[in-house]
Amino acid sequence: MKNEKDSLDKLLSRLENQWDVQELNSDHQMDFMQKLNKKEPKKKYWFVTAIAASIVLMLGVSIFYKNEKPKEFKFASKETKRTDSIFNILIDNELVKLKEKSSPENEQIINDALKQMKTFDADYQKIIHELQKNGENKQIIYAMISNLQTRISFLQTVLQRIEDNEKLKNTSNEETL
């Protein structure tokens, strides 16, 4: 212990003139409290940050967002476009009717019909591709109309079968004289 005390004494004697022994003025505590209470206006970086974040967000969306919307085919003639529109409206109406008939008994029929409609749609897309590639000619227009007619008649046939099944179910419990 004595050895440590001697080391400490030597250190203090060596640093004797280097200590800051100046006394603070009497108003020091008041000045300190005023500085604590003084509210500096905060800089409003949030506005600049919000603008920068918006710009970054818009750039990110524009770079990474791919517009996967399929190209709408532009027909060369108004008649072809009108025919396509009318048939597609009829097909959509028949699909709505088919989905309205959805029930546990009809589920398998409807699922099979929707799979077949996907096949018809894939064929239709091939026809449209040929139409874009080769332009409008009688064979391609005929194939397009034939595909659309086939889809409509197929949906009508499926709806008729569902209705027949429902009638058969309702009449199977009745006795006829």
mmCIF file of C-alpha atoms in Angstrom, residues 26-90:
data_model
loop_
_atom_site.group_PDB
_atom_site.id
_atom_site.type_symbol
_atom_site.label_atom_id
_atom_site.label_comp_id
_atom_site.label_asym_id
_atom_site.label_seq_id
_atom_site.Cartn_x
_atom_site.Cartn_y
_atom_site.Cartn_z
ATOM 1 C CA SER A 26 -21.238 32.767 -9.569
ATOM 2 C CA ASP A 27 -23.691 33.010 -12.481
ATOM 3 C CA HIS A 28 -22.410 29.812 -14.030
ATOM 4 C CA GLN A 29 -25.267 27.696 -12.705
ATOM 5 C CA MET A 30 -27.847 30.221 -13.934
ATOM 6 C CA ASP A 31 -26.245 30.352 -17.386
ATOM 7 C CA PHE A 32 -26.240 26.567 -17.536
ATOM 8 C CA MET A 33 -29.926 26.330 -16.576
ATOM 9 C CA GLN A 34 -30.866 28.979 -19.148
ATOM 10 C CA LYS A 35 -29.091 27.046 -21.856
ATOM 11 C CA LEU A 36 -30.955 23.908 -20.851
ATOM 12 C CA ASN A 37 -34.307 25.657 -20.894
ATOM 13 C CA LYS A 38 -33.632 27.511 -24.101
ATOM 14 C CA LYS A 39 -35.330 25.656 -26.932
ATOM 15 C CA GLU A 40 -33.508 25.854 -30.155
ATOM 16 C CA PRO A 41 -35.733 25.703 -33.168
ATOM 17 C CA LYS A 42 -35.545 22.210 -34.537
ATOM 18 C CA LYS A 43 -34.667 22.008 -38.140
ATOM 19 C CA LYS A 44 -37.438 20.549 -40.163
ATOM 20 C CA TYR A 45 -35.775 17.850 -42.160
ATOM 21 C CA TRP A 46 -38.965 15.780 -42.309
ATOM 22 C CA PHE A 47 -40.300 17.764 -45.254
ATOM 23 C CA VAL A 48 -37.145 17.278 -47.312
ATOM 24 C CA THR A 49 -36.991 13.637 -46.208
ATOM 25 C CA ALA A 50 -40.604 13.069 -47.241
ATOM 26 C CA ILE A 51 -39.981 14.535 -50.686
ATOM 27 C CA ALA A 52 -36.827 12.438 -51.128
ATOM 28 C CA ALA A 53 -38.647 9.295 -49.991
ATOM 29 C CA SER A 54 -41.493 9.986 -52.423
ATOM 30 C CA ILE A 55 -39.077 10.414 -55.308
ATOM 31 C CA VAL A 56 -37.240 7.208 -54.397
ATOM 32 C CA LEU A 57 -40.544 5.352 -54.109
ATOM 33 C CA MET A 58 -41.778 6.579 -57.499
ATOM 34 C CA LEU A 59 -38.487 5.670 -59.158
ATOM 35 C CA GLY A 60 -38.526 2.245 -57.538
ATOM 36 C CA VAL A 61 -42.074 1.577 -58.632
ATOM 37 C CA SER A 62 -41.418 2.758 -62.167
ATOM 38 C CA ILE A 63 -38.279 0.633 -62.484
ATOM 39 C CA PHE A 64 -39.520 -2.562 -60.895
ATOM 40 C CA TYR A 65 -43.190 -2.487 -61.881
ATOM 41 C CA LYS A 66 -43.761 -4.247 -65.130
ATOM 42 C CA ASN A 67 -47.025 -3.617 -66.817
ATOM 43 C CA GLU A 68 -48.067 -7.212 -67.420
ATOM 44 C CA LYS A 69 -51.315 -6.141 -68.973
ATOM 45 C CA PRO A 70 -51.644 -8.087 -72.192
ATOM 46 C CA LYS A 71 -51.589 -6.087 -75.356
ATOM 47 C CA GLU A 72 -54.983 -5.500 -76.753
ATOM 48 C CA PHE A 73 -54.975 -6.588 -80.307
ATOM 49 C CA LYS A 74 -56.010 -3.943 -82.790
ATOM 50 C CA PHE A 75 -58.017 -5.384 -85.606
ATOM 51 C CA ALA A 76 -57.543 -4.079 -89.094
ATOM 52 C CA SER A 77 -61.253 -3.787 -89.778
ATOM 53 C CA LYS A 78 -64.055 -2.466 -87.621
ATOM 54 C CA GLU A 79 -66.274 -5.425 -88.535
ATOM 55 C CA THR A 80 -63.751 -7.917 -87.182
ATOM 56 C CA LYS A 81 -63.352 -5.920 -83.991
ATOM 57 C CA ARG A 82 -67.112 -5.628 -83.566
ATOM 58 C CA THR A 83 -67.581 -9.361 -84.170
ATOM 59 C CA ASP A 84 -64.887 -10.210 -81.642
ATOM 60 C CA SER A 85 -66.434 -7.853 -79.051
ATOM 61 C CA ILE A 86 -69.938 -9.265 -79.484
ATOM 62 C CA PHE A 87 -68.781 -12.867 -79.206
ATOM 63 C CA ASN A 88 -66.626 -12.134 -76.170
ATOM 64 C CA ILE A 89 -69.544 -10.436 -74.424
ATOM 65 C CA LEU A 90 -71.719 -13.477 -75.117
#
